[in-house]
JSON list of C-alpha atoms and ligand atoms in Angstrom, two decimals:
[
{"chain": "P", "resi": 4, "resn": "UNK", "atom": "CA", "xyz": [116.90, 35.95, 142.97]},
{"chain": "P", "resi": 5, "resn": "UNK", "atom": "CA", "xyz": [113.64, 37.81, 143.32]},
{"chain": "P", "resi": 6, "resn": "UNK", "atom": "CA", "xyz": [111.04, 36.62, 140.87]},
{"chain": "P", "resi": 7, "resn": "UNK", "atom": "CA", "xyz": [107.97, 38.44, 139.63]},
{"chain": "P", "resi": 8, "resn": "UNK", "atom": "CA", "xyz": [105.80, 36.24, 141.86]},
{"chain": "P", "resi": 9, "resn": "UNK", "atom": "CA", "xyz": [107.84, 37.06, 144.99]},
{"chain": "P", "resi": 10, "resn": "UNK", "atom": "CA", "xyz": [107.34, 40.75, 144.42]},
{"chain": "P", "resi": 11, "resn": "UNK", "atom": "CA", "xyz": [103.74, 40.42, 143.43]},
{"chain": "P", "resi": 12, "resn": "UNK", "atom": "CA", "xyz": [101.33, 39.64, 146.27]},
{"chain": "P", "resi": 13, "resn": "UNK", "atom": "CA", "xyz": [97.92, 38.07, 145.67]},
{"chain": "P", "resi": 14, "resn": "UNK", "atom": "CA", "xyz": [96.26, 41.32, 146.73]},
{"chain": "P", "resi": 15, "resn": "UNK", "atom": "CA", "xyz": [98.61, 43.86, 145.21]},
{"chain": "P", "resi": 16, "resn": "UNK", "atom": "CA", "xyz": [96.60, 47.03, 145.84]},
{"chain": "P", "resi": 17, "resn": "UNK", "atom": "CA", "xyz": [97.05, 49.70, 148.48]},
{"chain": "P", "resi": 18, "resn": "UNK", "atom": "CA", "xyz": [94.29, 52.05, 147.49]},
{"chain": "P", "resi": 19, "resn": "UNK", "atom": "CA", "xyz": [94.96, 52.76, 143.84]},
{"chain": "P", "resi": 20, "resn": "UNK", "atom": "CA", "xyz": [98.68, 51.99, 144.14]},
{"chain": "P", "resi": 21, "resn": "UNK", "atom": "CA", "xyz": [100.12, 48.67, 142.99]},
{"chain": "P", "resi": 22, "resn": "UNK", "atom": "CA", "xyz": [102.54, 47.15, 145.50]},
{"chain": "P", "resi": 23, "resn": "UNK", "atom": "CA", "xyz": [104.83, 45.57, 142.89]},
{"chain": "P", "resi": 24, "resn": "UNK", "atom": "CA", "xyz": [105.48, 48.81, 141.03]},
{"chain": "P", "resi": 25, "resn": "UNK", "atom": "CA", "xyz": [108.21, 51.30, 141.87]},
{"chain": "P", "resi": 26, "resn": "UNK", "atom": "CA", "xyz": [106.31, 54.35, 143.06]},
{"chain": "P", "resi": 27, "resn": "UNK", "atom": "CA", "xyz": [107.28, 57.76, 141.69]},
{"chain": "P", "resi": 28, "resn": "UNK", "atom": "CA", "xyz": [104.45, 60.19, 142.23]},
{"chain": "P", "resi": 29, "resn": "UNK", "atom": "CA", "xyz": [103.67, 62.56, 139.38]},
{"chain": "P", "resi": 30, "resn": "UNK", "atom": "CA", "xyz": [102.12, 65.98, 139.91]},
{"chain": "P", "resi": 31, "resn": "UNK", "atom": "CA", "xyz": [100.46, 65.56, 136.50]},
{"chain": "P", "resi": 32, "resn": "UNK", "atom": "CA", "xyz": [97.09, 64.20, 137.54]},
{"chain": "P", "resi": 33, "resn": "UNK", "atom": "CA", "xyz": [93.61, 65.24, 138.61]},
{"chain": "P", "resi": 34, "resn": "UNK", "atom": "CA", "xyz": [90.40, 63.83, 139.94]},
{"chain": "P", "resi": 35, "resn": "UNK", "atom": "CA", "xyz": [88.20, 61.73, 137.72]},
{"chain": "P", "resi": 36, "resn": "UNK", "atom": "CA", "xyz": [84.88, 63.34, 136.86]},
{"chain": "P", "resi": 37, "resn": "UNK", "atom": "CA", "xyz": [82.83, 60.54, 138.36]},
{"chain": "P", "resi": 38, "resn": "UNK", "atom": "CA", "xyz": [85.00, 59.86, 141.36]},
{"chain": "P", "resi": 39, "resn": "UNK", "atom": "CA", "xyz": [86.78, 56.89, 139.83]},
{"chain": "P", "resi": 40, "resn": "UNK", "atom": "CA", "xyz": [83.75, 54.77, 139.03]},
{"chain": "P", "resi": 41, "resn": "UNK", "atom": "CA", "xyz": [83.33, 53.26, 135.60]},
{"chain": "P", "resi": 42, "resn": "UNK", "atom": "CA", "xyz": [87.02, 52.84, 134.76]},
{"chain": "P", "resi": 43, "resn": "UNK", "atom": "CA", "xyz": [86.55, 50.30, 131.99]},
{"chain": "P", "resi": 44, "resn": "UNK", "atom": "CA", "xyz": [89.46, 50.92, 129.58]},
{"chain": "P", "resi": 45, "resn": "UNK", "atom": "CA", "xyz": [93.18, 50.16, 129.67]},
{"chain": "P", "resi": 46, "resn": "UNK", "atom": "CA", "xyz": [95.21, 52.20, 127.16]},
{"chain": "P", "resi": 47, "resn": "UNK", "atom": "CA", "xyz": [98.54, 50.75, 126.02]},
{"chain": "P", "resi": 48, "resn": "UNK", "atom": "CA", "xyz": [101.23, 53.19, 124.88]},
{"chain": "P", "resi": 49, "resn": "UNK", "atom": "CA", "xyz": [104.90, 53.11, 123.96]},
{"chain": "P", "resi": 50, "resn": "UNK", "atom": "CA", "xyz": [107.54, 55.70, 124.76]},
{"chain": "P", "resi": 51, "resn": "UNK", "atom": "CA", "xyz": [111.29, 56.07, 125.03]},
{"chain": "P", "resi": 52, "resn": "UNK", "atom": "CA", "xyz": [113.43, 59.12, 125.64]},
{"chain": "P", "resi": 53, "resn": "UNK", "atom": "CA", "xyz": [115.31, 60.06, 123.67]},
{"chain": "P", "resi": 54, "resn": "UNK", "atom": "CA", "xyz": [113.30, 58.01, 121.13]},
{"chain": "P", "resi": 55, "resn": "UNK", "atom": "CA", "xyz": [114.88, 54.61, 120.64]},
{"chain": "P", "resi": 56, "resn": "UNK", "atom": "CA", "xyz": [117.15, 54.85, 123.69]},
{"chain": "P", "resi": 57, "resn": "UNK", "atom": "CA", "xyz": [116.19, 52.60, 126.57]},
{"chain": "P", "resi": 58, "resn": "UNK", "atom": "CA", "xyz": [116.96, 52.66, 130.28]},
{"chain": "P", "resi": 59, "resn": "UNK", "atom": "CA", "xyz": [117.87, 56.34, 130.37]},
{"chain": "P", "resi": 60, "resn": "UNK", "atom": "CA", "xyz": [115.51, 57.26, 133.21]},
{"chain": "P", "resi": 61, "resn": "UNK", "atom": "CA", "xyz": [114.25, 60.15, 131.12]},
{"chain": "P", "resi": 62, "resn": "UNK", "atom": "CA", "xyz": [110.69, 58.82, 130.88]},
{"chain": "P", "resi": 63, "resn": "UNK", "atom": "CA", "xyz": [110.46, 58.72, 134.66]},
{"chain": "P", "resi": 64, "resn": "UNK", "atom": "CA", "xyz": [111.85, 62.28, 134.71]},
{"chain": "P", "resi": 65, "resn": "UNK", "atom": "CA", "xyz": [109.34, 63.46, 132.11]},
{"chain": "P", "resi": 66, "resn": "UNK", "atom": "CA", "xyz": [106.41, 62.07, 134.08]},
{"chain": "P", "resi": 67, "resn": "UNK", "atom": "CA", "xyz": [107.61, 63.75, 137.28]},
{"chain": "P", "resi": 68, "resn": "UNK", "atom": "CA", "xyz": [108.45, 67.10, 135.66]},
{"chain": "P", "resi": 69, "resn": "UNK", "atom": "CA", "xyz": [112.15, 66.69, 136.43]},
{"chain": "P", "resi": 70, "resn": "UNK", "atom": "CA", "xyz": [113.50, 66.20, 132.90]},
{"chain": "P", "resi": 71, "resn": "UNK", "atom": "CA", "xyz": [116.35, 68.53, 131.93]},
{"chain": "P", "resi": 72, "resn": "UNK", "atom": "CA", "xyz": [115.04, 69.96, 128.66]},
{"chain": "P", "resi": 73, "resn": "UNK", "atom": "CA", "xyz": [118.57, 70.90, 127.64]},
{"chain": "P", "resi": 74, "resn": "UNK", "atom": "CA", "xyz": [119.95, 67.39, 128.03]},
{"chain": "P", "resi": 75, "resn": "UNK", "atom": "CA", "xyz": [119.12, 66.32, 124.46]},
{"chain": "P", "resi": 76, "resn": "UNK", "atom": "CA", "xyz": [118.12, 68.14, 121.26]},
{"chain": "P", "resi": 77, "resn": "UNK", "atom": "CA", "xyz": [114.91, 66.09, 120.99]},
{"chain": "P", "resi": 78, "resn": "UNK", "atom": "CA", "xyz": [113.68, 67.56, 124.26]},
{"chain": "P", "resi": 79, "resn": "UNK", "atom": "CA", "xyz": [113.45, 71.01, 122.72]},
{"chain": "P", "resi": 80, "resn": "UNK", "atom": "CA", "xyz": [110.37, 69.82, 120.88]},
{"chain": "P", "resi": 81, "resn": "UNK", "atom": "CA", "xyz": [108.64, 68.68, 124.05]},
{"chain": "P", "resi": 82, "resn": "UNK", "atom": "CA", "xyz": [109.89, 71.39, 126.40]},
{"chain": "P", "resi": 83, "resn": "UNK", "atom": "CA", "xyz": [107.36, 72.13, 129.13]},
{"chain": "P", "resi": 84, "resn": "UNK", "atom": "CA", "xyz": [105.21, 69.11, 128.33]},
{"chain": "P", "resi": 85, "resn": "UNK", "atom": "CA", "xyz": [103.25, 67.96, 131.38]},
{"chain": "P", "resi": 86, "resn": "UNK", "atom": "CA", "xyz": [102.11, 64.39, 130.97]},
{"chain": "P", "resi": 87, "resn": "UNK", "atom": "CA", "xyz": [101.87, 61.19, 132.94]},
{"chain": "P", "resi": 88, "resn": "UNK", "atom": "CA", "xyz": [100.67, 57.64, 132.77]},
{"chain": "P", "resi": 89, "resn": "UNK", "atom": "CA", "xyz": [99.58, 55.42, 135.60]},
{"chain": "P", "resi": 90, "resn": "UNK", "atom": "CA", "xyz": [102.26, 52.86, 134.75]},
{"chain": "P", "resi": 91, "resn": "UNK", "atom": "CA", "xyz": [105.52, 52.53, 132.82]},
{"chain": "P", "resi": 92, "resn": "UNK", "atom": "CA", "xyz": [107.03, 49.11, 132.08]},
{"chain": "P", "resi": 93, "resn": "UNK", "atom": "CA", "xyz": [110.71, 49.21, 131.19]},
{"chain": "P", "resi": 94, "resn": "UNK", "atom": "CA", "xyz": [112.49, 46.82, 128.80]},
{"chain": "P", "resi": 95, "resn": "UNK", "atom": "CA", "xyz": [113.28, 44.46, 131.69]},
{"chain": "P", "resi": 96, "resn": "UNK", "atom": "CA", "xyz": [109.58, 44.23, 132.55]},
{"chain": "P", "resi": 97, "resn": "UNK", "atom": "CA", "xyz": [109.96, 46.32, 135.70]},
{"chain": "P", "resi": 98, "resn": "UNK", "atom": "CA", "xyz": [106.79, 48.32, 136.47]},
{"chain": "P", "resi": 99, "resn": "UNK", "atom": "CA", "xyz": [106.76, 51.91, 137.70]},
{"chain": "P", "resi": 100, "resn": "UNK", "atom": "CA", "xyz": [103.67, 53.78, 138.88]},
{"chain": "P", "resi": 101, "resn": "UNK", "atom": "CA", "xyz": [103.21, 57.54, 138.78]},
{"chain": "P", "resi": 102, "resn": "UNK", "atom": "CA", "xyz": [99.54, 58.18, 139.45]},
{"chain": "P", "resi": 103, "resn": "UNK", "atom": "CA", "xyz": [97.05, 56.49, 141.78]},
{"chain": "P", "resi": 104, "resn": "UNK", "atom": "CA", "xyz": [94.70, 54.51, 139.54]},
{"chain": "P", "resi": 105, "resn": "UNK", "atom": "CA", "xyz": [91.70, 56.07, 141.28]},
{"chain": "P", "resi": 106, "resn": "UNK", "atom": "CA", "xyz": [92.89, 59.40, 139.86]},
{"chain": "P", "resi": 107, "resn": "UNK", "atom": "CA", "xyz": [93.09, 60.76, 136.31]},
{"chain": "P", "resi": 108, "resn": "UNK", "atom": "CA", "xyz": [96.49, 60.61, 134.58]},
{"chain": "P", "resi": 109, "resn": "UNK", "atom": "CA", "xyz": [97.38, 62.65, 131.50]},
{"chain": "P", "resi": 110, "resn": "UNK", "atom": "CA", "xyz": [98.25, 60.10, 128.81]},
{"chain": "P", "resi": 111, "resn": "UNK", "atom": "CA", "xyz": [95.47, 60.02, 126.22]},
{"chain": "P", "resi": 112, "resn": "UNK", "atom": "CA", "xyz": [94.87, 63.60, 125.13]},
{"chain": "P", "resi": 113, "resn": "UNK", "atom": "CA", "xyz": [92.06, 64.19, 122.65]},
{"chain": "P", "resi": 114, "resn": "UNK", "atom": "CA", "xyz": [90.58, 60.72, 122.26]},
{"chain": "P", "resi": 115, "resn": "UNK", "atom": "CA", "xyz": [87.44, 58.72, 121.58]},
{"chain": "P", "resi": 116, "resn": "UNK", "atom": "CA", "xyz": [86.71, 55.04, 122.13]},
{"chain": "P", "resi": 117, "resn": "UNK", "atom": "CA", "xyz": [83.76, 52.72, 122.80]},
{"chain": "P", "resi": 118, "resn": "UNK", "atom": "CA", "xyz": [81.42, 55.66, 122.18]},
{"chain": "P", "resi": 119, "resn": "UNK", "atom": "CA", "xyz": [83.01, 57.99, 124.71]},
{"chain": "P", "resi": 120, "resn": "UNK", "atom": "CA", "xyz": [85.42, 60.93, 124.39]},
{"chain": "P", "resi": 121, "resn": "UNK", "atom": "CA", "xyz": [88.18, 62.15, 126.73]},
{"chain": "P", "resi": 122, "resn": "UNK", "atom": "CA", "xyz": [89.52, 58.72, 127.55]},
{"chain": "P", "resi": 123, "resn": "UNK", "atom": "CA", "xyz": [91.69, 60.06, 130.38]},
{"chain": "P", "resi": 124, "resn": "UNK", "atom": "CA", "xyz": [88.51, 60.39, 132.41]},
{"chain": "P", "resi": 125, "resn": "UNK", "atom": "CA", "xyz": [87.84, 56.69, 132.71]},
{"chain": "P", "resi": 126, "resn": "UNK", "atom": "CA", "xyz": [90.91, 54.77, 131.60]},
{"chain": "P", "resi": 127, "resn": "UNK", "atom": "CA", "xyz": [94.21, 53.55, 133.01]},
{"chain": "P", "resi": 128, "resn": "UNK", "atom": "CA", "xyz": [97.30, 54.32, 130.94]},
{"chain": "P", "resi": 129, "resn": "UNK", "atom": "CA", "xyz": [100.21, 51.91, 130.68]},
{"chain": "P", "resi": 130, "resn": "UNK", "atom": "CA", "xyz": [103.36, 52.96, 128.83]},
{"chain": "P", "resi": 131, "resn": "UNK", "atom": "CA", "xyz": [105.75, 50.33, 127.50]},
{"chain": "P", "resi": 132, "resn": "UNK", "atom": "CA", "xyz": [109.33, 51.38, 126.98]},
{"chain": "P", "resi": 133, "resn": "UNK", "atom": "CA", "xyz": [109.74, 51.09, 123.25]},
{"chain": "P", "resi": 134, "resn": "UNK", "atom": "CA", "xyz": [109.59, 52.71, 119.88]},
{"chain": "P", "resi": 135, "resn": "UNK", "atom": "CA", "xyz": [106.77, 52.66, 117.35]},
{"chain": "P", "resi": 136, "resn": "UNK", "atom": "CA", "xyz": [107.52, 49.99, 114.78]},
{"chain": "P", "resi": 137, "resn": "UNK", "atom": "CA", "xyz": [109.83, 47.98, 117.04]},
{"chain": "P", "resi": 138, "resn": "UNK", "atom": "CA", "xyz": [108.86, 44.89, 118.99]},
{"chain": "P", "resi": 139, "resn": "UNK", "atom": "CA", "xyz": [108.63, 44.54, 122.74]},
{"chain": "P", "resi": 140, "resn": "UNK", "atom": "CA", "xyz": [110.30, 42.20, 125.21]},
{"chain": "P", "resi": 141, "resn": "UNK", "atom": "CA", "xyz": [108.65, 39.05, 126.56]},
{"chain": "P", "resi": 142, "resn": "UNK", "atom": "CA", "xyz": [109.17, 40.42, 130.07]},
{"chain": "P", "resi": 143, "resn": "UNK", "atom": "CA", "xyz": [107.15, 43.49, 129.12]},
{"chain": "P", "resi": 144, "resn": "UNK", "atom": "CA", "xyz": [104.21, 41.40, 127.88]},
{"chain": "P", "resi": 145, "resn": "UNK", "atom": "CA", "xyz": [104.40, 39.34, 131.08]},
{"chain": "P", "resi": 146, "resn": "UNK", "atom": "CA", "xyz": [104.27, 42.38, 133.35]},
{"chain": "P", "resi": 147, "resn": "UNK", "atom": "CA", "xyz": [101.63, 44.07, 131.20]},
{"chain": "P", "resi": 148, "resn": "UNK", "atom": "CA", "xyz": [99.36, 41.01, 131.37]},
{"chain": "P", "resi": 149, "resn": "UNK", "atom": "CA", "xyz": [99.83, 40.71, 135.10]},
{"chain": "P", "resi": 150, "resn": "UNK", "atom": "CA", "xyz": [99.04, 44.39, 135.59]},
{"chain": "P", "resi": 151, "resn": "UNK", "atom": "CA", "xyz": [95.95, 44.14, 133.40]},
{"chain": "P", "resi": 152, "resn": "UNK", "atom": "CA", "xyz": [94.70, 41.19, 135.45]},
{"chain": "P", "resi": 153, "resn": "UNK", "atom": "CA", "xyz": [95.22, 43.04, 138.70]},
{"chain": "P", "resi": 154, "resn": "UNK", "atom": "CA", "xyz": [93.63, 46.22, 137.34]},
{"chain": "P", "resi": 155, "resn": "UNK", "atom": "CA", "xyz": [90.61, 44.19, 136.26]},
{"chain": "P", "resi": 156, "resn": "UNK", "atom": "CA", "xyz": [90.24, 42.89, 139.81]},
{"chain": "P", "resi": 157, "resn": "UNK", "atom": "CA", "xyz": [89.83, 46.44, 141.06]},
{"chain": "P", "resi": 158, "resn": "UNK", "atom": "CA", "xyz": [88.06, 48.14, 138.14]},
{"chain": "P", "resi": 159, "resn": "UNK", "atom": "CA", "xyz": [85.37, 46.93, 135.70]},
{"chain": "P", "resi": 160, "resn": "UNK", "atom": "CA", "xyz": [87.72, 46.68, 132.72]},
{"chain": "P", "resi": 161, "resn": "UNK", "atom": "CA", "xyz": [85.87, 45.87, 129.49]},
{"chain": "P", "resi": 162, "resn": "UNK", "atom": "CA", "xyz": [88.33, 47.15, 126.87]},
{"chain": "P", "resi": 163, "resn": "UNK", "atom": "CA", "xyz": [92.05, 47.22, 126.15]},
{"chain": "P", "resi": 164, "resn": "UNK", "atom": "CA", "xyz": [93.24, 49.47, 123.32]},
{"chain": "P", "resi": 165, "resn": "UNK", "atom": "CA", "xyz": [96.30, 51.26, 122.05]},
{"chain": "P", "resi": 166, "resn": "UNK", "atom": "CA", "xyz": [96.77, 55.01, 121.97]},
{"chain": "P", "resi": 167, "resn": "UNK", "atom": "CA", "xyz": [96.61, 54.60, 118.18]},
{"chain": "P", "resi": 168, "resn": "UNK", "atom": "CA", "xyz": [93.08, 53.22, 118.50]},
{"chain": "P", "resi": 169, "resn": "UNK", "atom": "CA", "xyz": [91.70, 55.96, 120.75]},
{"chain": "P", "resi": 170, "resn": "UNK", "atom": "CA", "xyz": [93.40, 58.80, 118.86]},
{"chain": "P", "resi": 171, "resn": "UNK", "atom": "CA", "xyz": [93.62, 57.48, 115.28]},
{"chain": "P", "resi": 172, "resn": "UNK", "atom": "CA", "xyz": [95.52, 59.66, 112.86]},
{"chain": "P", "resi": 173, "resn": "UNK", "atom": "CA", "xyz": [97.07, 61.61, 115.72]},
{"chain": "P", "resi": 174, "resn": "UNK", "atom": "CA", "xyz": [98.93, 58.85, 117.58]},
{"chain": "P", "resi": 175, "resn": "UNK", "atom": "CA", "xyz": [100.66, 55.68, 116.36]},
{"chain": "P", "resi": 176, "resn": "UNK", "atom": "CA", "xyz": [101.74, 54.04, 119.60]},
{"chain": "P", "resi": 177, "resn": "UNK", "atom": "CA", "xyz": [102.28, 51.33, 120.65]},
{"chain": "P", "resi": 178, "resn": "UNK", "atom": "CA", "xyz": [102.51, 50.63, 116.92]},
{"chain": "P", "resi": 179, "resn": "UNK", "atom": "CA", "xyz": [102.74, 47.60, 114.68]},
{"chain": "P", "resi": 180, "resn": "UNK", "atom": "CA", "xyz": [105.48, 46.08, 116.78]},
{"chain": "P", "resi": 181, "resn": "UNK", "atom": "CA", "xyz": [103.01, 45.41, 119.56]},
{"chain": "P", "resi": 182, "resn": "UNK", "atom": "CA", "xyz": [101.48, 41.95, 119.25]},
{"chain": "P", "resi": 183, "resn": "UNK", "atom": "CA", "xyz": [97.90, 42.15, 120.50]},
{"chain": "P", "resi": 184, "resn": "UNK", "atom": "CA", "xyz": [97.47, 38.40, 120.08]},
{"chain": "P", "resi": 185, "resn": "UNK", "atom": "CA", "xyz": [100.19, 37.77, 122.66]},
{"chain": "P", "resi": 186, "resn": "UNK", "atom": "CA", "xyz": [98.44, 39.98, 125.19]},
{"chain": "P", "resi": 187, "resn": "UNK", "atom": "CA", "xyz": [95.03, 38.51, 124.46]},
{"chain": "P", "resi": 188, "resn": "UNK", "atom": "CA", "xyz": [96.38, 34.98, 124.85]},
{"chain": "P", "resi": 189, "resn": "UNK", "atom": "CA", "xyz": [98.14, 35.83, 128.11]},
{"chain": "P", "resi": 190, "resn": "UNK", "atom": "CA", "xyz": [94.99, 37.39, 129.53]},
{"chain": "P", "resi": 191, "resn": "UNK", "atom": "CA", "xyz": [92.54, 34.90, 128.00]},
{"chain": "P", "resi": 192, "resn": "UNK", "atom": "CA", "xyz": [89.97, 37.71, 127.74]},
{"chain": "P", "resi": 193, "resn": "UNK", "atom": "CA", "xyz": [87.35, 37.72, 124.96]},
{"chain": "P", "resi": 194, "resn": "UNK", "atom": "CA", "xyz": [88.50, 38.94, 121.56]},
{"chain": "P", "resi": 195, "resn": "UNK", "atom": "CA", "xyz": [85.90, 41.72, 121.52]},
{"chain": "P", "resi": 196, "resn": "UNK", "atom": "CA", "xyz": [87.65, 43.41, 124.46]},
{"chain": "P", "resi": 197, "resn": "UNK", "atom": "CA", "xyz": [90.64, 44.15, 122.18]},
{"chain": "P", "resi": 198, "resn": "UNK", "atom": "CA", "xyz": [91.00, 46.46, 119.17]},
{"chain": "P", "resi": 199, "resn": "UNK", "atom": "CA", "xyz": [89.92, 45.29, 115.74]},
{"chain": "P", "resi": 200, "resn": "UNK", "atom": "CA", "xyz": [92.72, 43.56, 113.86]},
{"chain": "P", "resi": 201, "resn": "UNK", "atom": "CA", "xyz": [94.94, 45.73, 111.67]},
{"chain": "P", "resi": 202, "resn": "UNK", "atom": "CA", "xyz": [93.96, 45.95, 108.00]},
{"chain": "P", "resi": 203, "resn": "UNK", "atom": "CA", "xyz": [95.23, 43.06, 105.91]},
{"chain": "P", "resi": 204, "resn": "UNK", "atom": "CA", "xyz": [98.57, 43.61, 104.29]},
{"chain": "P", "resi": 205, "resn": "UNK", "atom": "CA", "xyz": [100.09, 45.15, 107.42]},
{"chain": "P", "resi": 206, "resn": "UNK", "atom": "CA", "xyz": [101.35, 42.21, 109.44]},
{"chain": "P", "resi": 207, "resn": "UNK", "atom": "CA", "xyz": [103.23, 43.13, 112.60]},
{"chain": "P", "resi": 208, "resn": "UNK", "atom": "CA", "xyz": [107.03, 42.92, 112.29]},
{"chain": "P", "resi": 209, "resn": "UNK", "atom": "CA", "xyz": [108.87, 40.20, 114.18]},
{"chain": "Y", "resi": 27, "resn": "LIG", "atom": "ZN1", "xyz": [100.69, 57.22, 123.75]}
]
């Protein structure tokens, strides 16, 4: 049986591509305004297509502009959408990569964090297969933490935040089902590199 460690070399990078991720190149990308320097933010998202259905392959199709918009009624509302993330981690913890991390993926939209706007310019986007409000699998946290560590070897990462933190009021992912404490513990990075704790009275569901 192939383990995560077997598939995950000590130096996992080939340029901005991660060797352990299934590579599916997305046309939805551009150059970063400063040539890829100063990438200091990892943005965590959640997505599933149709929402709440896992393992359909539709997220990979969306990010590569190959989704059949007529395949499900939900897709009518997102018809023509051109988006991408650098990475997608499915429910089994398997990582997929769509955009070279040196390049700009289209995951954040209008956003503001750590005093800077347009977070797509200088962040790396990681989508977790999931649904806002639901929890995530241990294998997803494991792969996410490993990816974050590897990304931080290549880029000067100083912050990890959710889409909900960089676009508050507009986005809710990854949502209350994502346990930031688990990720922080796995990474053993300082608390100040993570989003402020949720307001009291809104404990994450388990
Ligand atoms: Zn998002």
